[in-house]
Short mmCIF file of C-alpha atoms and ligand atoms in Angstrom, two decimals:
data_model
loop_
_atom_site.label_atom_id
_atom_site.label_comp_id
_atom_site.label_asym_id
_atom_site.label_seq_id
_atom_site.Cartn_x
_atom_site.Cartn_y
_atom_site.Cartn_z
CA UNK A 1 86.61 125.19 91.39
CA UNK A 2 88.28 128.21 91.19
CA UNK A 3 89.68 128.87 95.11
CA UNK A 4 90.52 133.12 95.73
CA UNK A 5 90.83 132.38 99.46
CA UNK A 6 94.03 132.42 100.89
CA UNK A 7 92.64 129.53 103.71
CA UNK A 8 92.74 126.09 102.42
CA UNK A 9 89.78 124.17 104.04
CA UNK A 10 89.28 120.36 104.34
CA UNK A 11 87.21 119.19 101.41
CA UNK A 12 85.29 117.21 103.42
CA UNK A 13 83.17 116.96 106.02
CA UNK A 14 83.59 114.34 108.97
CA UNK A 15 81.00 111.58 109.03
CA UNK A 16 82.72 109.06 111.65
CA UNK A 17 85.11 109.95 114.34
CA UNK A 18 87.10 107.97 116.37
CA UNK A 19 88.73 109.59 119.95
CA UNK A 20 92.54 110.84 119.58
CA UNK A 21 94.58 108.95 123.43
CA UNK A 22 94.66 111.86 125.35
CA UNK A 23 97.59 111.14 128.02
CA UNK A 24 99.46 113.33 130.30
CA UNK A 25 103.39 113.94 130.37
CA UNK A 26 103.63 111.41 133.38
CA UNK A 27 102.09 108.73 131.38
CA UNK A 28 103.78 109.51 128.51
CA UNK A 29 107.24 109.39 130.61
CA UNK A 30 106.30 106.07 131.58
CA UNK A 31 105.37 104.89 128.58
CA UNK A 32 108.50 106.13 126.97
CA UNK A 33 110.61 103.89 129.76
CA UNK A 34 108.70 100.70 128.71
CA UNK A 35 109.08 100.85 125.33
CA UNK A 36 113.01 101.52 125.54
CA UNK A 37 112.83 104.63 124.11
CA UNK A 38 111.48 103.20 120.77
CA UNK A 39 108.35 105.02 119.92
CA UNK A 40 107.22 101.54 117.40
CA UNK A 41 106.88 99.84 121.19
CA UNK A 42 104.33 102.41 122.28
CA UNK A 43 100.34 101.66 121.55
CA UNK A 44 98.96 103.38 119.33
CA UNK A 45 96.26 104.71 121.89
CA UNK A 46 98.68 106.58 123.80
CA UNK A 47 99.57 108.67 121.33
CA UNK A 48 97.86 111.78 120.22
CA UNK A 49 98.95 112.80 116.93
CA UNK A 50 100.38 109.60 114.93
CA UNK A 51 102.65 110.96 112.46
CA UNK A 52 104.48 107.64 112.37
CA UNK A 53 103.27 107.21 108.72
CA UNK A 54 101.08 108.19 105.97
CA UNK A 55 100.93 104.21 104.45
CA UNK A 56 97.50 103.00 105.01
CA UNK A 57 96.42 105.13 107.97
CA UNK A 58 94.55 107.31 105.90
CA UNK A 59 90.65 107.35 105.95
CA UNK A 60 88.20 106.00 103.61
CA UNK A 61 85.17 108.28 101.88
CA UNK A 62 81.64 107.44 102.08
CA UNK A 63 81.57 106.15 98.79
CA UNK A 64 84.55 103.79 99.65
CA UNK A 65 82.37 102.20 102.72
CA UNK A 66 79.74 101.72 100.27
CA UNK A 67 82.20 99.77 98.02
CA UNK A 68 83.19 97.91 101.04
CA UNK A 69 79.44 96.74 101.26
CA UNK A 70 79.38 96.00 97.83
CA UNK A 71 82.27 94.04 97.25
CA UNK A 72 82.16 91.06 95.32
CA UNK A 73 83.71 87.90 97.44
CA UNK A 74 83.57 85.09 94.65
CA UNK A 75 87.23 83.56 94.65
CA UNK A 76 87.32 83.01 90.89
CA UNK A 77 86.22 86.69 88.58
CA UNK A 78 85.10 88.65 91.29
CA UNK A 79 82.82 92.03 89.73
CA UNK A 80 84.97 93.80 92.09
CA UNK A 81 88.12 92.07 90.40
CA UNK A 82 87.03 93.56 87.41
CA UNK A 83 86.30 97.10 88.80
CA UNK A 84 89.90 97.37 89.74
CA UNK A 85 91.36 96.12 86.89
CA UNK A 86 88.95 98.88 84.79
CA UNK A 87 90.08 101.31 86.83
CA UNK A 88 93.92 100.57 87.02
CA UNK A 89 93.63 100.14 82.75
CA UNK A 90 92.32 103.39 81.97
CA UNK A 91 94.39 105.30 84.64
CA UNK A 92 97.69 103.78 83.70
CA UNK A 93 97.27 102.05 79.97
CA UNK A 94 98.70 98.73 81.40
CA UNK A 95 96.92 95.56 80.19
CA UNK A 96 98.41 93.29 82.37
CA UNK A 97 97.12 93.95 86.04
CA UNK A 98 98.26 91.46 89.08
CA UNK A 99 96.66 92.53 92.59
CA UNK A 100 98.62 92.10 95.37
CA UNK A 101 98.25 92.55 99.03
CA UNK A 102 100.86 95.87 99.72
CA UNK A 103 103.56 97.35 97.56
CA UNK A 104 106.29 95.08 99.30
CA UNK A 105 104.54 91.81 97.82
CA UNK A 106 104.17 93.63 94.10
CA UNK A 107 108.32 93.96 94.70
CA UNK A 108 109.09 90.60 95.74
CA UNK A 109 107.25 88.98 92.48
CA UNK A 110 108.70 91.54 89.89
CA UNK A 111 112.60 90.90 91.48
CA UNK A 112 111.87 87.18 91.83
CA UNK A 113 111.40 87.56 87.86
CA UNK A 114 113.76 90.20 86.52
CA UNK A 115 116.66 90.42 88.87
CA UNK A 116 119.13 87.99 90.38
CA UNK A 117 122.77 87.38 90.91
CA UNK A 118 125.20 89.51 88.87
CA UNK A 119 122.49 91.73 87.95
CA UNK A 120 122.22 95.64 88.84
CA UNK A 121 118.50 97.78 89.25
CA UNK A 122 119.17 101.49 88.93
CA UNK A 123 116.81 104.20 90.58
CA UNK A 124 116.53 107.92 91.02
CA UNK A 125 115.96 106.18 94.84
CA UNK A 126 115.06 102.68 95.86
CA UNK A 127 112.78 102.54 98.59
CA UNK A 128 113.67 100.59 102.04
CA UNK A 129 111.51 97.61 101.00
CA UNK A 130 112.51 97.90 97.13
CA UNK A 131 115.98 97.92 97.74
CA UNK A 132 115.57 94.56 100.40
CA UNK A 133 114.08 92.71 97.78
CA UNK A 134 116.30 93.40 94.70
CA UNK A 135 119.10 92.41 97.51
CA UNK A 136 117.51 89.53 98.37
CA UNK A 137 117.67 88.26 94.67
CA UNK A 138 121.28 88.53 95.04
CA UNK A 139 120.86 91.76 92.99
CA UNK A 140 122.64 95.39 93.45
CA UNK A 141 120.27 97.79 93.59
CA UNK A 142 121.71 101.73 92.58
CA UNK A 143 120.78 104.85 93.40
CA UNK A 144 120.89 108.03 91.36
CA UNK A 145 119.46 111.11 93.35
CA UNK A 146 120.45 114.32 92.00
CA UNK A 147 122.56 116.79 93.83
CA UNK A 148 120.21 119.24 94.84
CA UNK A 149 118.50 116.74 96.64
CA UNK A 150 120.98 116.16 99.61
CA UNK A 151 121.13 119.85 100.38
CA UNK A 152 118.42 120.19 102.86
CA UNK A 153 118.40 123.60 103.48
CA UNK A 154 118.35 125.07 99.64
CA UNK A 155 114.83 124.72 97.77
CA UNK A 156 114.60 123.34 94.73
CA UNK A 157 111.13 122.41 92.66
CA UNK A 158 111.87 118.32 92.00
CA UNK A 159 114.64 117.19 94.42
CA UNK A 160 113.23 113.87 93.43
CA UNK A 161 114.60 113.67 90.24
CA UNK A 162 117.38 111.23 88.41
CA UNK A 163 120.83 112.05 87.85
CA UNK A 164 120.43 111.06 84.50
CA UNK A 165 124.51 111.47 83.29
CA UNK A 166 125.12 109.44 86.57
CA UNK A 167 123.02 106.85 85.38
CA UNK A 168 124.56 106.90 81.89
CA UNK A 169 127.85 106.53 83.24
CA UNK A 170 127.21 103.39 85.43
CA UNK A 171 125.25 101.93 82.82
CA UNK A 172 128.08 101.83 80.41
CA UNK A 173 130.45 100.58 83.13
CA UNK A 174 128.26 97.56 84.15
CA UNK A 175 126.97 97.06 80.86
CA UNK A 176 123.30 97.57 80.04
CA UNK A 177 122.71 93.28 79.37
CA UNK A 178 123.23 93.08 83.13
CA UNK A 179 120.51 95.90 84.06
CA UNK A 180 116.90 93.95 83.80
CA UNK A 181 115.25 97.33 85.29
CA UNK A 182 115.27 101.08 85.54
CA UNK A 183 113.02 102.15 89.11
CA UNK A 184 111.71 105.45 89.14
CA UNK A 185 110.35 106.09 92.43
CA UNK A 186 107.08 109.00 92.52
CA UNK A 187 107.34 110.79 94.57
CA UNK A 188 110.90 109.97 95.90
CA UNK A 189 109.92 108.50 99.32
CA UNK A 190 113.47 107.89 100.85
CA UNK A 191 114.80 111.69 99.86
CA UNK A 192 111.85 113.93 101.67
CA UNK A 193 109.21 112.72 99.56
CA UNK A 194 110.18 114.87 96.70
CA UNK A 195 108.37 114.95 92.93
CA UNK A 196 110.30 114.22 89.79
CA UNK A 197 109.46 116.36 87.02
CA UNK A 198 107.96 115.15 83.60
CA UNK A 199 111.20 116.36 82.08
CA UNK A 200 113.24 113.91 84.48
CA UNK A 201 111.18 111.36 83.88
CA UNK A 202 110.99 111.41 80.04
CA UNK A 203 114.70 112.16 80.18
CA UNK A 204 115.31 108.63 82.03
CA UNK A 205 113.00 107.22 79.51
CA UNK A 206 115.19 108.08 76.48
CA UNK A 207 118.15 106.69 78.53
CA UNK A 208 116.33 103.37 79.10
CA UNK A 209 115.14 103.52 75.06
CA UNK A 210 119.28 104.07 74.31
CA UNK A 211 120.38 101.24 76.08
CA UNK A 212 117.34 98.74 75.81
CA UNK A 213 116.30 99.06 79.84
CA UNK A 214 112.77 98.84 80.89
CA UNK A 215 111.38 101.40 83.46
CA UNK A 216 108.91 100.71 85.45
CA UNK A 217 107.44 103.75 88.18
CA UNK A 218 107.41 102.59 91.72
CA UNK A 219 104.24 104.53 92.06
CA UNK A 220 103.24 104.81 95.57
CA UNK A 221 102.64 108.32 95.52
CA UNK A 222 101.19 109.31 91.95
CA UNK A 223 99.23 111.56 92.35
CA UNK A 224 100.83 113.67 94.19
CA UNK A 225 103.57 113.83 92.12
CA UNK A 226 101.27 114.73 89.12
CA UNK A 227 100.14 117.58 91.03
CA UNK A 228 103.31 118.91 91.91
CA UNK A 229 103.83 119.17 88.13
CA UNK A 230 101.15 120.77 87.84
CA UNK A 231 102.54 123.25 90.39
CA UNK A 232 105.86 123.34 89.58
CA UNK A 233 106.46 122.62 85.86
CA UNK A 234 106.71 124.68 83.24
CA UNK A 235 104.03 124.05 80.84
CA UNK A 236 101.27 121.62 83.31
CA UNK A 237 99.18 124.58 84.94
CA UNK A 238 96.43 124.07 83.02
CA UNK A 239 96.77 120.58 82.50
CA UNK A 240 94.01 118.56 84.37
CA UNK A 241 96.46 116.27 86.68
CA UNK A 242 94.38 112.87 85.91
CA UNK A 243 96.14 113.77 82.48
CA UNK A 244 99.20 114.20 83.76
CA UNK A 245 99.35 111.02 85.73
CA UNK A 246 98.03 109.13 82.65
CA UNK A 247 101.14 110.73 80.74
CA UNK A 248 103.97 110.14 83.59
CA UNK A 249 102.23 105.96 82.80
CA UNK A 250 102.88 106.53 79.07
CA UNK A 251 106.25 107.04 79.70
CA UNK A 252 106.67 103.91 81.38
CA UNK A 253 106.70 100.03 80.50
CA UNK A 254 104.61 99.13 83.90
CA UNK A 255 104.46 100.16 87.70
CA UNK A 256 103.98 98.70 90.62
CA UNK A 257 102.06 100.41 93.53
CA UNK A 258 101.67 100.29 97.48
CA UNK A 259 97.95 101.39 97.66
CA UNK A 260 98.36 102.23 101.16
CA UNK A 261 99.00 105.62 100.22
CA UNK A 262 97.85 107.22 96.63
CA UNK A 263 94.87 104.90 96.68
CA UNK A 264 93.23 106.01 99.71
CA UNK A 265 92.86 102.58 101.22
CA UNK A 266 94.47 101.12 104.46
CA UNK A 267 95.66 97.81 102.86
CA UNK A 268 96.36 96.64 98.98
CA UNK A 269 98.43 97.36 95.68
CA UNK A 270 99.18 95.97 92.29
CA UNK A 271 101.02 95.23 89.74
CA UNK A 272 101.42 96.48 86.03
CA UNK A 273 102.93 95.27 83.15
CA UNK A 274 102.69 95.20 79.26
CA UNK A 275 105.30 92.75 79.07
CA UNK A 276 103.43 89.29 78.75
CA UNK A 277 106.42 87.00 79.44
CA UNK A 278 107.34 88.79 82.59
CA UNK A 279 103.34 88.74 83.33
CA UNK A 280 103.20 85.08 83.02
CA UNK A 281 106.22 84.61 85.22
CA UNK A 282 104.75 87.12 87.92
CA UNK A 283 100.83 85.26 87.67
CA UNK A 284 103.11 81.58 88.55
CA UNK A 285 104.88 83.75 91.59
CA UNK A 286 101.12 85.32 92.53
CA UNK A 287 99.42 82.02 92.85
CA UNK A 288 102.37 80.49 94.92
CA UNK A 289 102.19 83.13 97.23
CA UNK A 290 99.37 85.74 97.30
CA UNK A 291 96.75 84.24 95.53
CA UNK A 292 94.54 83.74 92.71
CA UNK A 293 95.03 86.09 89.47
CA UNK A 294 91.44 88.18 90.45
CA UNK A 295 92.16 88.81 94.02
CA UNK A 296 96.15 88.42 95.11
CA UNK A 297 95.42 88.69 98.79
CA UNK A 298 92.50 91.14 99.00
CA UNK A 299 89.24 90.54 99.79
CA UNK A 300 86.90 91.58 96.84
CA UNK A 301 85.84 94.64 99.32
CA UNK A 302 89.02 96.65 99.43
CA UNK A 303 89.77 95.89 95.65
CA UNK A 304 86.40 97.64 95.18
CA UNK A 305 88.21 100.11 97.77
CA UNK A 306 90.92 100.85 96.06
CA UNK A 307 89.23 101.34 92.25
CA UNK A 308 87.04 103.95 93.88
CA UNK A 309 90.38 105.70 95.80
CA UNK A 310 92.50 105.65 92.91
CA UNK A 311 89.28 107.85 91.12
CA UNK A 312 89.16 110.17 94.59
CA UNK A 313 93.12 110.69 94.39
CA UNK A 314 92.81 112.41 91.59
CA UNK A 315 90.25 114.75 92.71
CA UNK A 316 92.15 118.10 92.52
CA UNK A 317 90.47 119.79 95.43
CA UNK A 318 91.55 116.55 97.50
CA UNK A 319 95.34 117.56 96.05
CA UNK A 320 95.27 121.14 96.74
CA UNK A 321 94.49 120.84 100.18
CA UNK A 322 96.77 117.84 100.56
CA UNK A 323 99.74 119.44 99.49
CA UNK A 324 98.95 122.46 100.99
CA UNK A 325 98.54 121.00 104.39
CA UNK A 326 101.95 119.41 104.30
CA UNK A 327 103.23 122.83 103.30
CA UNK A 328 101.56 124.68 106.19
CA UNK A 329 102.96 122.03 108.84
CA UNK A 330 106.53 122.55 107.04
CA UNK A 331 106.41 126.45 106.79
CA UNK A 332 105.02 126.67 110.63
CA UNK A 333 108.16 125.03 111.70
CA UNK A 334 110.38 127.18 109.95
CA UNK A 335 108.66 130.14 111.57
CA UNK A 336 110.05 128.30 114.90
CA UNK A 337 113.40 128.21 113.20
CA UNK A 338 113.07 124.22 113.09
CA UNK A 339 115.70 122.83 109.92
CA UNK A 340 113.67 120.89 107.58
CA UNK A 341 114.06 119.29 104.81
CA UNK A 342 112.73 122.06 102.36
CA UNK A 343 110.71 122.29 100.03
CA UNK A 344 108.22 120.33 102.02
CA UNK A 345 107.38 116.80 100.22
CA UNK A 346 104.23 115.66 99.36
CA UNK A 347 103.35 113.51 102.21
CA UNK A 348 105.15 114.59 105.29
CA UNK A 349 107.83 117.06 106.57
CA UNK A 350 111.61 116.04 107.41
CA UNK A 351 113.02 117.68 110.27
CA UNK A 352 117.17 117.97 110.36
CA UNK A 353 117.66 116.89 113.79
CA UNK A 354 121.93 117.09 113.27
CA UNK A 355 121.09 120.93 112.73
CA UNK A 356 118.40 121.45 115.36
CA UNK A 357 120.22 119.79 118.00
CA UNK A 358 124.18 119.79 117.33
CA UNK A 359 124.96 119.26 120.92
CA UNK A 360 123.87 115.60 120.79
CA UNK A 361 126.30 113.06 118.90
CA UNK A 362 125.42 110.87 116.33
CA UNK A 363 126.22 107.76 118.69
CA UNK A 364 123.39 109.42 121.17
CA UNK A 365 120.97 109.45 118.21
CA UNK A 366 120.00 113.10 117.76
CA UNK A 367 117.02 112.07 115.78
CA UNK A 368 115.52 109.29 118.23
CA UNK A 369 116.19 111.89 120.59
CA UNK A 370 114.25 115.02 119.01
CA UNK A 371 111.26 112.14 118.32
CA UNK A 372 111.29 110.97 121.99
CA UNK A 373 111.26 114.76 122.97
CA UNK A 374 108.17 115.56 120.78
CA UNK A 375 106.60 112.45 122.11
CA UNK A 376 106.90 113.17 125.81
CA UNK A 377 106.45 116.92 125.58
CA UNK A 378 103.29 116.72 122.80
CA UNK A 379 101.85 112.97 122.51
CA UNK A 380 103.09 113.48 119.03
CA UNK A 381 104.80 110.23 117.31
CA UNK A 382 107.11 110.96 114.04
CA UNK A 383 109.72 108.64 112.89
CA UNK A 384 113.97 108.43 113.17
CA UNK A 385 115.48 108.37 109.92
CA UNK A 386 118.84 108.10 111.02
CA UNK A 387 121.48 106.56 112.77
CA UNK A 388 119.51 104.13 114.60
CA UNK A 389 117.65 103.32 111.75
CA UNK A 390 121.36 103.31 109.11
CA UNK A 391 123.90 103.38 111.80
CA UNK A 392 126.70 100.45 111.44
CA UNK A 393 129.78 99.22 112.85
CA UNK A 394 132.37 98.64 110.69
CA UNK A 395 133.99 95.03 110.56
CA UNK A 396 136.53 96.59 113.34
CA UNK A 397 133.75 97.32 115.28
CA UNK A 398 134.23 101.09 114.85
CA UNK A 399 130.59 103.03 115.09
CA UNK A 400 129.89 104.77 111.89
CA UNK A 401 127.47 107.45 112.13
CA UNK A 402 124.66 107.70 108.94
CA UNK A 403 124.79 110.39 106.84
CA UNK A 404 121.69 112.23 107.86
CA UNK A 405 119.12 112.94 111.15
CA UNK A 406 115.89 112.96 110.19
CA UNK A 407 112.70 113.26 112.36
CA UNK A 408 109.94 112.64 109.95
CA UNK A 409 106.60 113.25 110.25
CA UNK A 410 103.97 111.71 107.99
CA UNK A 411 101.02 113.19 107.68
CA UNK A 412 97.89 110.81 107.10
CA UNK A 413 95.58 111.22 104.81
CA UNK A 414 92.08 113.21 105.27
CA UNK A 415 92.44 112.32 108.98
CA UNK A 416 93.64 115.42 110.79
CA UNK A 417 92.82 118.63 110.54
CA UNK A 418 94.24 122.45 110.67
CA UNK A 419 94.22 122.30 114.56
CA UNK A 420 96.06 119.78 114.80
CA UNK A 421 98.71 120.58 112.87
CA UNK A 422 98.69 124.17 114.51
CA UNK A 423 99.23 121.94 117.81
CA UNK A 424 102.06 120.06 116.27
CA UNK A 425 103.80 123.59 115.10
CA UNK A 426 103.07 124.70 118.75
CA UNK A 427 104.67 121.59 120.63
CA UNK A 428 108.07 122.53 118.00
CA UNK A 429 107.98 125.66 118.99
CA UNK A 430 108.35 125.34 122.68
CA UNK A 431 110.80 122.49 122.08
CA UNK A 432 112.59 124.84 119.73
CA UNK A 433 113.36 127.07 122.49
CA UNK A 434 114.19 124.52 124.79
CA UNK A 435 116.36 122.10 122.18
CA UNK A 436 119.59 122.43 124.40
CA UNK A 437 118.07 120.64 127.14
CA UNK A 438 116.84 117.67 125.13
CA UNK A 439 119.56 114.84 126.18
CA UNK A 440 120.82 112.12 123.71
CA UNK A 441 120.14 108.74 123.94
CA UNK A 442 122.13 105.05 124.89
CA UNK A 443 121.52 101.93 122.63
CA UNK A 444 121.01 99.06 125.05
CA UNK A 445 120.95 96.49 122.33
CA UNK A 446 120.07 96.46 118.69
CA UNK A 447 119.48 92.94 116.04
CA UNK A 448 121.63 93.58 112.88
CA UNK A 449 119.06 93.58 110.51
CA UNK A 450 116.16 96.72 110.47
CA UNK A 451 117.59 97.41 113.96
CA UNK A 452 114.83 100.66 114.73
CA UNK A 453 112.18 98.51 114.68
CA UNK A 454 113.19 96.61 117.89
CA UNK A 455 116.26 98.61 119.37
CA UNK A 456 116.07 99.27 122.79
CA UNK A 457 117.61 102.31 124.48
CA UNK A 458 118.25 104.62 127.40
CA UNK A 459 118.93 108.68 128.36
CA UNK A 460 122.24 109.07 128.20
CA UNK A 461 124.93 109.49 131.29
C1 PLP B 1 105.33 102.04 100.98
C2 PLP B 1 106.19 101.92 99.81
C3 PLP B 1 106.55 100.67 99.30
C4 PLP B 1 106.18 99.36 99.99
O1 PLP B 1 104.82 99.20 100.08
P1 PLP B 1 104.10 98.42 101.29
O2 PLP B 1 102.66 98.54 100.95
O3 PLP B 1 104.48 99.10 102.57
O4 PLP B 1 104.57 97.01 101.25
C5 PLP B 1 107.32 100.64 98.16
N1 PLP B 1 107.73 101.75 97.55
C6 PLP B 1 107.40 102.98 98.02
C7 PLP B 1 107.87 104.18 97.29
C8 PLP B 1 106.64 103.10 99.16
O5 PLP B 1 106.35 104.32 99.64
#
């Protein structure tokens, strides 16, 4: 439909609701105490606006429940099996199609197969759990970003794209017989959630065609990629974005997808391949592991789920006021003078916490500190990306700070609205003109391995 009205609206109406945990600042103080300053120890009920993450916290349609209801639970060639496969065919092209229970599972099969010791995976950006489990095969996993994308401040339309000379270069220095597997990651989830254009993409493609490397699309977020090339790229305006999605697929030799975001569903993914050897391989890991070849850890309800999301995804009314609403969240805060990573990405807004608050140090965690402020002061819960979360000591023992400060703050899918995101811009703009008087933090202790998840801390002297 054609939209003249400058207000995006909701396309949908709200059939179930569930209460938001309505707290006051005292509680939220105390709260804050228990859980050592580390907002993944605080229940979920005292928080008020959950921007934690956008990966399977989104809601589920009407038409979605009624899959639920319908779903097929035979263990052996499930209808519901057969739905998602359909689906998951036509949309990408792939014949072979392996469900698996999240994105992480779909990564730990295809590495098991195609990577190892001495071997190298390049990316425009591996993801967190993508690049643990090409290290855990013994495996290097690169990253190519390009330039633009590490200035925050300076817009650009697909910060998500390869550096595709980079790439060139390190492939001829490592040799292309030890590189099993080209990544690219839509949209780039580690780097602001940022698109990669068509032109990056089929650019990476010939790259992989010149030296014999297979790509596969770390898909996550595929659809809103597609629409940002609709958006942004020359040529895609009037291109209906299904098509679009189908041709970023063409371009690829198989993907592998977390349908905890794109496909509108709070737990599931796949797997995608033409390649029948690799297939065969990945069906012996499934088995072992997940489960049998027509249900790999789901239940045949949210397979049904997820065949009926990936079709609502695509809706482009559902995009438009997806993007839009990150935008508006991103474009508020600026207003406040708030840094951000900019443009906005598809599913959530950065915020530079080393530029909003340079009087805190990188050992006192500017970012943790800037999300424990918004917590106490607004209920709202975002997430470090930072030096808590990529902060090391060297083998002397020497603190080394990590390159960035993130706050950032997901936005789930079709469950807020406008109002709340007006509150969120509201809380940052009172903090924004109180940011000198937020106070760093103290690590109290921290494992070595994902230490944000546990870390505890304390204000700082
Ligand atoms: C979420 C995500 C994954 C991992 O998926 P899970 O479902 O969380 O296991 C992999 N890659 C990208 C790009 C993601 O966003």
């Amino acid at each position: 439909m054609e939209w003249k009205w400058n207000t995006i609206i909701e396309p949908f109406k709200i059939k179930t609701v569930e209460p938001l945990g309505i707290t006051t600042r005292e509680e939220r103080a105390k709260a804050l105490e228990q859980a050592h300053y580390n907002l993944f120890n605080i229940k979920a009920e005292k928080v008020l606006v959950d921007l934690l993450t956008d990966s399977g916290t989104g809601a589920m349609s009407a038409a979605q429940w009624g899959g639920v209801m319908n779903g097929d639970e035979s263990y052996a060639g499930a209808r519901s099996y057969y739905n998602f496969e359909r689906e998951i065919k036509d949309l990408t092209g792939f014949e072979e199609v392996i469900p698996v229970h999240q994105g992480r599972a779909a990564e730990k099969i295809l590495f098991g197969v195609v990577a190892g010791k001495g071997k190298c995976i390049i990316s425009n950006s591996h993801f967190d759990t993508t690049r643990a489990n090409v290290e855990f095969t013994g495996a290097e996993a690169m990253d190519f970003p390009v330039k633009e994308a590490l200035n925050f401040d300076k817009p650009a339309p697909f910060k998500g794209n390869a550096d595709v000379a980079a790439m060139e270069k390190f492939i001829k220095e490592k040799g292309a017989k030890n590189i099993p597997l080209c990544v690219m990651t839509v949209t780039n989830n580690s780097l602001g959630g940022q698109p990669v254009s068509m032109e990056n993409l089929k650019a990476v493609r010939a790259l992989c065609d010149k030296y014999g490397i297979p790509m596969f699309l770390d898909c996550a977020r595929f659809a809103e990629n597609a629409y940002f090339i609709k958006l942004r790229e020359k040529g895609y305006a009037q291109c209906p974005v299904r098509e679009i999605a189908e041709q970023m697929f063409e371009l690829a030799d198989g993907a592998w997808m977390s349908s905890k975001k794109d496909a509108l569903v709070n737990i599931g993914g796949f797997l995608a391949m033409n390649n029948k050897e690799w297939s065969a391989k990945a069906r012996q890991m499934l088995i072992l592991t997940e489960g049998f070849n027509t249900y790999g850890g789901l239940a045949g309800r949210d397979l049904e789920a997820i065949a009926i999301g990936l079709r609502e995804v695509l809706d482009e009314n559902y995009l438009q006021y997806r993007i839009r609403s990150t935008a508006y969240l991103g474009e508020g805060l600026l207003r406040h003078g708030v840094p951000i990573i900019n443009p906005p990405g598809g599913h959530g807004v950065y915020v530079n916490a080393k530029k909003f608050l340079p009087h805190i140090k990188p050992q006192n965690f500017p970012a943790q500190s800037l999300a424990c402020a918004l917590y106490l002061e607004g209920g709202i819960r975002g997430v470090e990306i930072g030096t808590l979360m990529f902060g090391r000591r060297d083998a002397k023992g020497v603190f080394q700070a990590a390159p960035m400060e993130l706050v950032r703050l997901a936005i789930p899918r079709r469950v807020y609205t406008q109002s709340h995101i007006d509150y969120v811009i509201e809380v940052f703009g009172w903090l924004a003109k109180r940011a000198k008087q937020i106070k760093g933090l103290d690590v109290v202790e921290a494992p070595a391995i994902l230490p944000h998840f546990t870390a505890k801390l304390k204000p700082a002297k």
